Coordinates of C-alpha atoms in Angstrom, one line a residue:
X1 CA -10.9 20.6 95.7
X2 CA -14.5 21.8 95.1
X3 CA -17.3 20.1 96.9
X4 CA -19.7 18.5 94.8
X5 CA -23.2 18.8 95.3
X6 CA -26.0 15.9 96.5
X7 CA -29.2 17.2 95.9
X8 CA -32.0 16.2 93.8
X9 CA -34.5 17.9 92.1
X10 CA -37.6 17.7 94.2
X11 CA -40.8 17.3 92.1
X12 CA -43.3 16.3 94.3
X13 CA -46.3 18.2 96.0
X14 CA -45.7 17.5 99.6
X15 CA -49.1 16.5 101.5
X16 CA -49.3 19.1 103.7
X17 CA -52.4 21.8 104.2
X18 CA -52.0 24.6 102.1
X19 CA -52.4 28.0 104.1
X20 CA -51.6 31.8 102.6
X21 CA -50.2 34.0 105.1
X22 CA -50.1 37.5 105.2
X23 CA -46.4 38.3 104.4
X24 CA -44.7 41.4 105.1
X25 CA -43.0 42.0 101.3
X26 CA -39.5 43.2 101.4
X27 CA -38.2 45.1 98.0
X28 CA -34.7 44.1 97.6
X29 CA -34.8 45.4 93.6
X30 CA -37.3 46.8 91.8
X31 CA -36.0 48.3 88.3
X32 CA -39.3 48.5 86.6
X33 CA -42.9 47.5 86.5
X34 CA -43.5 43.7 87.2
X35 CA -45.1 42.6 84.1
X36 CA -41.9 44.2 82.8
X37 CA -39.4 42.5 84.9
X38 CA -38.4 39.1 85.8
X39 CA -39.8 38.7 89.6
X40 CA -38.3 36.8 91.9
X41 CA -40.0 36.4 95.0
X42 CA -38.5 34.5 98.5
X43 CA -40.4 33.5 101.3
X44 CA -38.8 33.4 104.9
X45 CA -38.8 29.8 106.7
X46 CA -37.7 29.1 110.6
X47 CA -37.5 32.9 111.1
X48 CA -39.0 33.8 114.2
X49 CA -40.7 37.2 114.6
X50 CA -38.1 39.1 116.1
X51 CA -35.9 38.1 113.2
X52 CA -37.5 39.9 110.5
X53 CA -34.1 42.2 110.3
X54 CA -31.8 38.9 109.7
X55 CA -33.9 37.6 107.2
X56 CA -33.4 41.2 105.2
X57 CA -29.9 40.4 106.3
X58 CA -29.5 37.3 104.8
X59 CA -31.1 37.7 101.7
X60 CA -29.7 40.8 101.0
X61 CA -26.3 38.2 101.0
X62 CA -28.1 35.9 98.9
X63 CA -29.0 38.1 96.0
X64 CA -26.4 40.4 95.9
X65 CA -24.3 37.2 95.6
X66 CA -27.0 35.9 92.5
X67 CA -26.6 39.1 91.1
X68 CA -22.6 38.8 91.2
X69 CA -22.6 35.8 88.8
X70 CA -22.6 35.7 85.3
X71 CA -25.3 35.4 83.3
X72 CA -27.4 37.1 86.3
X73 CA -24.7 40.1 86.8
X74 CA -25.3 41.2 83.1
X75 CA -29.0 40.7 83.3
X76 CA -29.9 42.5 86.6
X77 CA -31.9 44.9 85.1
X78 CA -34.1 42.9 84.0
X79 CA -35.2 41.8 87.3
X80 CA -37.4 42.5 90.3
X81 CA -36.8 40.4 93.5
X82 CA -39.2 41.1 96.6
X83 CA -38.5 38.7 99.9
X84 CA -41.7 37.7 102.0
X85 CA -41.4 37.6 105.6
X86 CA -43.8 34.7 107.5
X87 CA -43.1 34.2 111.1
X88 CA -42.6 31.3 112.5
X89 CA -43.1 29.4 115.9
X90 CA -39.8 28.5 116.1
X91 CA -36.1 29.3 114.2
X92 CA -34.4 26.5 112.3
X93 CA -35.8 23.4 110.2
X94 CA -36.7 20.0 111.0
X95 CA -33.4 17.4 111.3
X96 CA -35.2 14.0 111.5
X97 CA -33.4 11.1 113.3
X98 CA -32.7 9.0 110.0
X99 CA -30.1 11.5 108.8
X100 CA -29.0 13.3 112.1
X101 CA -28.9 10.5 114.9
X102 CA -31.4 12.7 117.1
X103 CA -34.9 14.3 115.7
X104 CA -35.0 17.9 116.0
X105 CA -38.5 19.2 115.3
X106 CA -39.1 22.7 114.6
X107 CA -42.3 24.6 114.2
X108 CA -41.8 26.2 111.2
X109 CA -44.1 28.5 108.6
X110 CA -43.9 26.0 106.0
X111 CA -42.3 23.0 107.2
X112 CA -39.0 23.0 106.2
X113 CA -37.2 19.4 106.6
X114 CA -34.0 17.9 105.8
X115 CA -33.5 14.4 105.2
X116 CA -36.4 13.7 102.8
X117 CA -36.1 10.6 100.9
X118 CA -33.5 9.9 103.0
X119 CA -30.9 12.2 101.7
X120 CA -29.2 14.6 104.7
X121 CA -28.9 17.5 102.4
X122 CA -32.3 17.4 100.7
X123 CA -33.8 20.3 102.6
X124 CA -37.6 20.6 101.2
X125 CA -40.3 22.8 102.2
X126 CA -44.1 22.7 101.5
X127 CA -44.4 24.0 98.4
X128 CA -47.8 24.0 98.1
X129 CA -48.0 26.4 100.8
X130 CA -44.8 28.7 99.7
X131 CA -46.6 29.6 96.1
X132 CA -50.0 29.8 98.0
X133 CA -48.4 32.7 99.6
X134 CA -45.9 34.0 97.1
X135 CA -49.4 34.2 95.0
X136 CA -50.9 36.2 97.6
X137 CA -47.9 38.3 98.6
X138 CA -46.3 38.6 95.3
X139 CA -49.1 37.9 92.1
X140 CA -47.0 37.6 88.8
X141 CA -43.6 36.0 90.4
X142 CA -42.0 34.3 87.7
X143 CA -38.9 32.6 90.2
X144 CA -40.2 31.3 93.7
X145 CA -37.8 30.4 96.9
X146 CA -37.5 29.6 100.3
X147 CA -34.5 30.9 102.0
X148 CA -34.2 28.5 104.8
X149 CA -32.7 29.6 108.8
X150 CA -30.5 26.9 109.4
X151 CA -27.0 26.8 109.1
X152 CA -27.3 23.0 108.2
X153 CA -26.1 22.5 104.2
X154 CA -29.5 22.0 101.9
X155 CA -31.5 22.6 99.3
X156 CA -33.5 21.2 96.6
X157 CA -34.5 22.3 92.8
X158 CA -38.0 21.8 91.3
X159 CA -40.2 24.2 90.6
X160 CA -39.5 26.6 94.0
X161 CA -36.0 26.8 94.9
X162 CA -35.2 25.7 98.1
X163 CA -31.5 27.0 100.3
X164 CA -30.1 27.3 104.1
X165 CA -28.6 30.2 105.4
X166 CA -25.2 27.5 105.6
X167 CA -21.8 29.6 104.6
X168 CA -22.9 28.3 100.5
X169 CA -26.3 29.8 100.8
X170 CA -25.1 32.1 97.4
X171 CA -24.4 28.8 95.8
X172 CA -27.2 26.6 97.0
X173 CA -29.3 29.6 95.5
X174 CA -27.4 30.0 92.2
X175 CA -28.0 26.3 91.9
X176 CA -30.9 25.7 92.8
X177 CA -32.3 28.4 90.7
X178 CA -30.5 26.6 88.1
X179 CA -33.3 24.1 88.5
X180 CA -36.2 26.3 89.0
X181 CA -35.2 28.6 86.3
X182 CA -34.1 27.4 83.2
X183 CA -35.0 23.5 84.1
X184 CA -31.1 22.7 84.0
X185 CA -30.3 19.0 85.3
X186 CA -27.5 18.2 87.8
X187 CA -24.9 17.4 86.2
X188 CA -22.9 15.0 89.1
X189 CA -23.3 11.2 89.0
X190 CA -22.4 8.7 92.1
X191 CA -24.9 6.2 91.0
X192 CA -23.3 3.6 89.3
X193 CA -26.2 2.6 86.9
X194 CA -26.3 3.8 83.6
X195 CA -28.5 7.3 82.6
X196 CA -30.7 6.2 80.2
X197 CA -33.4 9.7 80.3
X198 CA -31.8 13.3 79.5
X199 CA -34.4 15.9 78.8
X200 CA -32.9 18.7 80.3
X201 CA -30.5 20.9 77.8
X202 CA -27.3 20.2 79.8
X203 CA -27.2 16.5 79.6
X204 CA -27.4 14.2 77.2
X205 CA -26.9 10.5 76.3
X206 CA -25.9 10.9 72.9
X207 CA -21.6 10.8 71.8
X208 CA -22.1 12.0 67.8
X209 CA -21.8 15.5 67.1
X210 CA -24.7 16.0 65.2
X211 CA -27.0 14.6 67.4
X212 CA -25.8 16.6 70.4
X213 CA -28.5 19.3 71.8
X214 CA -25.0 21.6 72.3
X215 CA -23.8 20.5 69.2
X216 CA -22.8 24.2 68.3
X217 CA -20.4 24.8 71.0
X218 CA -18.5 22.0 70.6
X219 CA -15.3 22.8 68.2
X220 CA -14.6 19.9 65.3
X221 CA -11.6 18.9 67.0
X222 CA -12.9 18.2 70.2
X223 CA -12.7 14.2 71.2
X224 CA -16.7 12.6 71.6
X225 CA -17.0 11.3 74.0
X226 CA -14.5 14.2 76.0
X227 CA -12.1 12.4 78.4
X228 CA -12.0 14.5 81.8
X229 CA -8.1 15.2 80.9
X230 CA -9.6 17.3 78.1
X231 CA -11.0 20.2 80.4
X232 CA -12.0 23.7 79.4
X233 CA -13.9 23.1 76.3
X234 CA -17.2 22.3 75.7
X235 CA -18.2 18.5 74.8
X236 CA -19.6 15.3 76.4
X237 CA -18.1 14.2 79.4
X238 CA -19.7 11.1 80.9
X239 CA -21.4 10.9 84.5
X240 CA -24.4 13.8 84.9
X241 CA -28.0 13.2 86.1
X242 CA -27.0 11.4 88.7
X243 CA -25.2 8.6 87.0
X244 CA -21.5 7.6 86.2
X245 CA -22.1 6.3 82.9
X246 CA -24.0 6.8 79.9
X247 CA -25.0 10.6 80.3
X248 CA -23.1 13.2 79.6
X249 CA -22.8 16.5 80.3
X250 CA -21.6 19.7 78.4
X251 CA -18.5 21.3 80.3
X252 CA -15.8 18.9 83.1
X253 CA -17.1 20.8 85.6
X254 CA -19.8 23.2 86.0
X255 CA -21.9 25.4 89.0
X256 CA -24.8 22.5 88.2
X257 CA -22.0 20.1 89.4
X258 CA -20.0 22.1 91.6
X259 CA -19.8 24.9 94.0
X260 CA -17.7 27.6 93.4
X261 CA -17.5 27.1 90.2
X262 CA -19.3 29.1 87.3
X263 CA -22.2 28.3 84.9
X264 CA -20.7 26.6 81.8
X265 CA -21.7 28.0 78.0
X266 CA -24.6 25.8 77.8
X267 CA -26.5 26.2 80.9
X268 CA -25.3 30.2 80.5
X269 CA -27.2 30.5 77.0
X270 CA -30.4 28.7 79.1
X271 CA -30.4 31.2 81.4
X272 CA -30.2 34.2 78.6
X273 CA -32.8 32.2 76.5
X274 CA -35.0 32.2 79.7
X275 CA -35.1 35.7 80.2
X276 CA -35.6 36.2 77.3
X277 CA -38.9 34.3 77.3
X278 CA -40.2 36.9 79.9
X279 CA -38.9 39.9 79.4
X280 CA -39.9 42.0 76.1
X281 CA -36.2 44.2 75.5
X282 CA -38.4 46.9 74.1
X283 CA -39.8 48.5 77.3
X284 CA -42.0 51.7 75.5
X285 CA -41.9 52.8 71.7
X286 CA -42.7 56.7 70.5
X287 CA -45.4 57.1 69.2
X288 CA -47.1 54.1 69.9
X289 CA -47.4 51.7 67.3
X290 CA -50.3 50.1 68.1
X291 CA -52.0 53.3 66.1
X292 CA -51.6 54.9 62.5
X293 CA -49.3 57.6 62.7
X294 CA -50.2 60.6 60.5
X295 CA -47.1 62.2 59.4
X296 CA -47.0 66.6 58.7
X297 CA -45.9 66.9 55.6
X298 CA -42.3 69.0 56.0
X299 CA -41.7 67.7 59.5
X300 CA -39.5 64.7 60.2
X301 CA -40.9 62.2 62.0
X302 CA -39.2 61.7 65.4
X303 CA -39.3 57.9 66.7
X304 CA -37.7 56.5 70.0
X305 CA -37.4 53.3 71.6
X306 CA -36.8 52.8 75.6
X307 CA -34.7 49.5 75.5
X308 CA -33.7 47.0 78.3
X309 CA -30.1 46.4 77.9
X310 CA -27.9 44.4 79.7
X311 CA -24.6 45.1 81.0
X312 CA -22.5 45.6 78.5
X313 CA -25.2 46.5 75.7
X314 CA -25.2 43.9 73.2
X315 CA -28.7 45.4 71.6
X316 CA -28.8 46.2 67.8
X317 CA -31.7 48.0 66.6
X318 CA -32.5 47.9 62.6
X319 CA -34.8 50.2 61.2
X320 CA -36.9 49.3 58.0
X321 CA -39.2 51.3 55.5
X322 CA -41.5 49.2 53.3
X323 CA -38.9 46.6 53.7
X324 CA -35.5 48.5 53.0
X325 CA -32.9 48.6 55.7
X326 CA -32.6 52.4 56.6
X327 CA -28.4 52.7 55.7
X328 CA -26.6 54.6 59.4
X329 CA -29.8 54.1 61.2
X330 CA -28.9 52.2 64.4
X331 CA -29.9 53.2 67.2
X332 CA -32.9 53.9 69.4
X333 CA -34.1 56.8 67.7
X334 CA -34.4 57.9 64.7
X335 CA -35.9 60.9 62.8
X336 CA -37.7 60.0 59.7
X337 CA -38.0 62.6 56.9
X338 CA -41.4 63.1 55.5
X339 CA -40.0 63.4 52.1
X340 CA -38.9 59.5 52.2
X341 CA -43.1 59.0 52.2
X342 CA -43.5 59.6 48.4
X343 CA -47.1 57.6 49.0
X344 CA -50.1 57.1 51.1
X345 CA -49.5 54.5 53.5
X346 CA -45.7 52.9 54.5
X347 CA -44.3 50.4 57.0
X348 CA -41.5 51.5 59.5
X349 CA -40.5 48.5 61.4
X350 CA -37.4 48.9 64.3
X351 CA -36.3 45.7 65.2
X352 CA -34.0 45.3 68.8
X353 CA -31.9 42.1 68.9
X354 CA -29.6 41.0 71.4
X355 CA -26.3 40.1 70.1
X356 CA -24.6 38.6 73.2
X357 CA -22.3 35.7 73.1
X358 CA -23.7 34.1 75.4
X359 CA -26.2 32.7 72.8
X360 CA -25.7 30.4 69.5
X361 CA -29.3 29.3 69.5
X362 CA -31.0 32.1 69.2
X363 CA -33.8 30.0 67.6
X364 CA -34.5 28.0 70.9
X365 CA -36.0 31.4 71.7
X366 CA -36.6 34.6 70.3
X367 CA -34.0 37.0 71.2
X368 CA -35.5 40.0 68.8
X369 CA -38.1 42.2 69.3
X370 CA -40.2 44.5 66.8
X371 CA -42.6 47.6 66.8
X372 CA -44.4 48.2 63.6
X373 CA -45.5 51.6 62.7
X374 CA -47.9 52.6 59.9
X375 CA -47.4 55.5 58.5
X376 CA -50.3 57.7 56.5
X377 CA -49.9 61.0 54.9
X378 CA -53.1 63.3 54.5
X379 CA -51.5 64.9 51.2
X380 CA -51.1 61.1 50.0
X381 CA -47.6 61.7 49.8
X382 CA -45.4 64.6 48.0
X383 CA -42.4 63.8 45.4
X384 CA -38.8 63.8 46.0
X385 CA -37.5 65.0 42.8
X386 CA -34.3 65.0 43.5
X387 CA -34.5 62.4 46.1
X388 CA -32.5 64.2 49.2
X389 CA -34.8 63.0 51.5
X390 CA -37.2 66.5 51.4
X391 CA -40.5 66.2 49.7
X392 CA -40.8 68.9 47.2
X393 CA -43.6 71.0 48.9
X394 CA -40.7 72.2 51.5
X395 CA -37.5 71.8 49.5
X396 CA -36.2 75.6 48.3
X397 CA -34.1 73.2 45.5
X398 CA -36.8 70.5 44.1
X399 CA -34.7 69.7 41.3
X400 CA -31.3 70.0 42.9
X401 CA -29.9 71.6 40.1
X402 CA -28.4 74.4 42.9
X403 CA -30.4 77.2 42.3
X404 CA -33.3 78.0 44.8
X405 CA -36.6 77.7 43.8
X406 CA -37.2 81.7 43.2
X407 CA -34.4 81.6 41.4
X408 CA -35.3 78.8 39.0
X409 CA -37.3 79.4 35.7
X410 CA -37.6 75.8 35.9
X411 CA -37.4 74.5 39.4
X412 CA -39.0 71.0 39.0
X413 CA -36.8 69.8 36.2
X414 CA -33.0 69.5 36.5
X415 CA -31.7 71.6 33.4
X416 CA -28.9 74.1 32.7
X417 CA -29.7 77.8 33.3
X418 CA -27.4 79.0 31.7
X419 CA -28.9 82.0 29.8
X420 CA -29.1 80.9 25.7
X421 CA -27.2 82.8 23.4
X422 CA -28.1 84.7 20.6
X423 CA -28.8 82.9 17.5
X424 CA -26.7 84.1 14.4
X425 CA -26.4 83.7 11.0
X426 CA -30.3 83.6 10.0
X427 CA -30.5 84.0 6.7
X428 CA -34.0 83.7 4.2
X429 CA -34.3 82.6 0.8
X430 CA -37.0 82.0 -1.4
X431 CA -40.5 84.3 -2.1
X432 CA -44.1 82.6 -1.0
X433 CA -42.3 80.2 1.3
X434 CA -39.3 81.0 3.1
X435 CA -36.0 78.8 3.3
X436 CA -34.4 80.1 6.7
X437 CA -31.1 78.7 8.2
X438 CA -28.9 79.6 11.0
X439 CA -26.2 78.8 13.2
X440 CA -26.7 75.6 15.3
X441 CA -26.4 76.3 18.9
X442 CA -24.6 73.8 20.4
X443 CA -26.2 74.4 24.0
X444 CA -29.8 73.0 22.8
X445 CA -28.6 69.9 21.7
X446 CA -28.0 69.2 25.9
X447 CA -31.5 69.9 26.4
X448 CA -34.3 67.8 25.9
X449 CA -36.3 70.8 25.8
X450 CA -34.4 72.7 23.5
X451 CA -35.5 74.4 20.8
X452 CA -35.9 77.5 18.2
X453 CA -38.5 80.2 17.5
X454 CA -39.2 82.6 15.3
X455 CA -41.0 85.8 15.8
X456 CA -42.9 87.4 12.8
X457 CA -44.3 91.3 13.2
X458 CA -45.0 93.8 10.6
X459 CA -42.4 96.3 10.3
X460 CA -44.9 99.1 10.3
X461 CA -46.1 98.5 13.9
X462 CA -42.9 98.1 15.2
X463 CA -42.2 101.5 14.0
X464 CA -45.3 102.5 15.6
X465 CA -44.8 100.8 19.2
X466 CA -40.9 100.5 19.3
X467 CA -40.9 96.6 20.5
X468 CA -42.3 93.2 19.3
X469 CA -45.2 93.0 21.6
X470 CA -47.1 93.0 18.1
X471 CA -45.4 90.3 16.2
X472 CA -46.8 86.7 16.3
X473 CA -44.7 83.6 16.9
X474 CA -43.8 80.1 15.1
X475 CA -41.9 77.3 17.3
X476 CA -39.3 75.2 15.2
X477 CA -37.7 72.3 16.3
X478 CA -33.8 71.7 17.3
X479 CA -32.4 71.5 13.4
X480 CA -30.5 74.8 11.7
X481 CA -33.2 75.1 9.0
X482 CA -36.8 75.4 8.5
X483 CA -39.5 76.6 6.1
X484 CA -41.9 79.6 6.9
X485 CA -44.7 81.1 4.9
X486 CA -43.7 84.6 3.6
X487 CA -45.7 87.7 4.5
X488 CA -46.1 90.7 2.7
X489 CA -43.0 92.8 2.0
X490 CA -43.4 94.6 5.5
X491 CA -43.0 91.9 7.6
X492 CA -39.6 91.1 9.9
X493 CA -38.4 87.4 11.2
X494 CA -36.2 87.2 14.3
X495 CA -35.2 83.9 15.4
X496 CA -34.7 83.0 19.0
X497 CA -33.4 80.1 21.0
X498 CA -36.2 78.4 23.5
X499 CA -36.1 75.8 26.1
X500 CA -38.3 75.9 29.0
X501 CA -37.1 79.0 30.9
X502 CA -38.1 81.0 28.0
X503 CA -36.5 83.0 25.1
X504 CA -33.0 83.8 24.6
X505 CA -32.0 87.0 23.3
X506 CA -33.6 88.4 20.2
X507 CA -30.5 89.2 18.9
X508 CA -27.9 93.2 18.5
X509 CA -29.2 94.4 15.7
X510 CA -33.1 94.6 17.3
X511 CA -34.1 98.1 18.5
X512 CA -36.6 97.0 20.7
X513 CA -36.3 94.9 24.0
X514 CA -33.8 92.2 24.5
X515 CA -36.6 89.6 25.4
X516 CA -39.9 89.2 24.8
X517 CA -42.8 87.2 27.1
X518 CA -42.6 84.2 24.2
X519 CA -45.3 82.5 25.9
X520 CA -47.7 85.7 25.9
X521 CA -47.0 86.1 22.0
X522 CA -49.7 84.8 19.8
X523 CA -49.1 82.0 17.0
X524 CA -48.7 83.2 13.6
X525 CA -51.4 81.9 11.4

């Protein structure tokens, strides 16, 4: 049978002086900077000063219990927890005569006391002197404690958690921290009135679905309000806050209730959300994006991202350029080709997001985080003709056609290299203007550069120089026909495919060269 708890949440600035000691600080974990980290920080009350070695002692126990529950186990490191040693006069905490039968007075660092408001187990401490210290000892704490030498069972919530040393000190911490932390209520009753105030997340006095802050953990099936019989799933059972009616609470029985028992889904996702708040999950970004990052044109861009994960990882990391998902690209790095930067200026965003279970609000509180990058090219950018990821300026294939660039008459535009055949059939009619037809060559009609030319020499100089260096030339379209101004009597017409490698072959029966430099030849007037 698990034993309840009987605490309250202790609100109240106790009116006692306010002193800052000078603690001795104890790291118990440190796995990053502080403003990185979630800090917890725990001052020593009613340890005397030989006792510096059980108060180690002791809250070495107490956190490596913390640690050992869920959400906290999965989370560790994310935290920072430092313990602050303050004498005292005297071991042990005050036990006044209303609660205990005899006064026991002790002459403590910070006053600790059970019995206030008349409650045996509310053990509360000056907490106006605890942060006074904790804000000397420990500056940028985000969780404050006082780990209390007693053996006696107590504690108290608020905004510094308050524990014994008793044999439940791991679960008067977990608990109370509960409190401190994420602000979660106690969810026992015992009074018999009815709850009418729930502003905590973990209880509520609502019985509709819809209206339920937990709404989305409770199944559709679930009876509202949730008879006690109905254990192990999430809904509103009645008594929480303190009272036995009229306030519910998410789970039958949770570690806010109980000890020994473990943090239900609800007050689990307010502890993620919570860390959340303080700890940014991207710890450092290369290059720094607080800077425009001038990419080299023909070197890929190398990015990485040091990320706090928990245990297991449950981070995702998406990577955007300009606003489109990079496909495959999932992980903390990445290396960004320069040829994807076909313009001046771009925006590489990564954004981390934990994925954990553990949450279905993830509105309540951000659980992403970003790094924005923008990215500048001095060149203003190069094109990707063939859009492989390589700019053209340092692709050997711009046009992907297969062929390397020294190999490709055309290396910018993605056309058949095959070399043209020989036109045939060419024959002339007609005296002052010339009727010439030929074969069609079916390979021009797949190029939208194709085309014929004719060359025009005097057969006299060709004679002479034994090629057609001489002869002049006259571009034709794609059709098998065309009309040409005659020359004199002298004067020769070969006709020649072209696209934009050049000529094809002038044809067997020429007793000069094969080819010619077409684009060195003259036009015919």
């Amino acid at each position: 049978m698990s034993t309840h708890y009987r605490l309250v949440v202790v609100l109240l600035m106790l009116g006692l002086a306010v002193t800052a000691h000078a603690g001795d600080v104890l790291t118990l974990r440190q796995t990053g900077p502080d403003d990185e980290r979630i800090v917890v920080a725990i001052v020593a009350e009613g340890y005397t000063a030989d006792q510096t070695a059980l108060f180690e002692s002791d809250l070495v126990t107490a956190v490596d219990g913390l640690f050992a529950i869920t959400p906290y186990r999965e989370y560790e490191s994310w935290f920072n927890v430092y313990g602050v040693f303050v004498a005292s006069n005297e071991s042990g905490a005050d036990k006044p005569e209303e609660c205990f039968g005899t006064t026991v007075e002790r002459d403590t660092a910070f006053d600790a006391t059970y019995c206030t408001s008349g409650i045996r187990r509310l053990l509360t401490v000056n907490r106006g002197a605890v942060l006074a210290e904790l804000n000397t000892s420990v500056p940028g704490w985000d969780v404050s404690g006082a780990m209390v030498n007693d053996g006696e069972y107590g504690g108290s919530g608020g905004p510094t958690s308050v524990f014994s040393t008793n044999g439940a000190s791991i679960e008067l911490f977990a608990h109370e921290a509960g409190h401190s932390f994420p602000r979660l209520a106690d969810e026992y009753a015992g009074n018999p009135g009815v709850g009418s105030s729930a502003p905590e997340v973990n209880v509520t006095v609502e019985t509709v679905l819809g209206l339920i802050e937990w709404s989305v953990w409770i199944d559709a099936d679930t009876p509202l309000p949730t008879p006690s019989a109905t254990r192990g799933v999430v809904g509103a059972y009645e008594g929480g806050r303190y009272f036995d009616n009229g306030i519910f609470r998410p789970i039958h029985d949770c570690k806010m209730r109980s000890l020994d028992r473990p943090f239900g889904e609800v007050c689990r996702e307010a502890h993620v959300q919570h860390f959340h708040a303080l700890v940014d999950i991207i710890e450092t970004e290369t290059p720094e994006s607080a800077t425009a990052v001038e990419v080299t044109p023909c070197v890929d861009l190398d990015l990485a991202l040091t990320l706090l994960s928990p245990a297991p990882d449950t981070l995702t990391v998406t990577w955007t350029l300009d606003g489109v998902v990079l496909d495959g690209e999932t992980g903390p790095t990445l290396s960004l080709a320069s040829g994807l930067l076909t313009g001046a200026s771009h925006e590489l965003v990564a954004e981390v997001r934990d994925a954990t279970a553990f949450v279905r609000r993830p509105y309540l509180t951000p659980m992403t985080s970003t790094r924005t990058w923008t990215l500048s090219r001095a060149d203003g950018g190069a094109a990707d003709l063939d859009t492989d990821g390589i700019e053209d300026a340092c692709d050997p294939d711009i046009d992907g056609d297969g062929l390397l660039n020294e190999d490709d008459c055309s290396p910018r535009e993605a056309l058949p290299h095959a070399e043209l055949p020989e036109v045939t059939d060419l024959r002339a009619s007609g005296r002052s203007l010339l009727d010439l037809t030929w074969t069609s060559l079916p390979e021009l009609a797949d190029r939208p550069d194709g085309r014929y030319g004719v060359l025009r020499g005097v057969l006299e100089d060709l004679h002479v120089e034994r090629d057609f260096r001489s002869a002049c030339r006259i571009e034709l379209g794609s059709e098998a026909g065309a009309s040409v101004l005659a020359g004199s009597l002298s004067v020769y017409y070969l006709l020649v495919a072209l696209d934009s490698c050049g000529p094809g072959p002038l044809g067997v029966g020429s007793s000069g060269p094969r080819t010619v430099d077409w684009v060195a030849l003259p036009d015919c007037p």
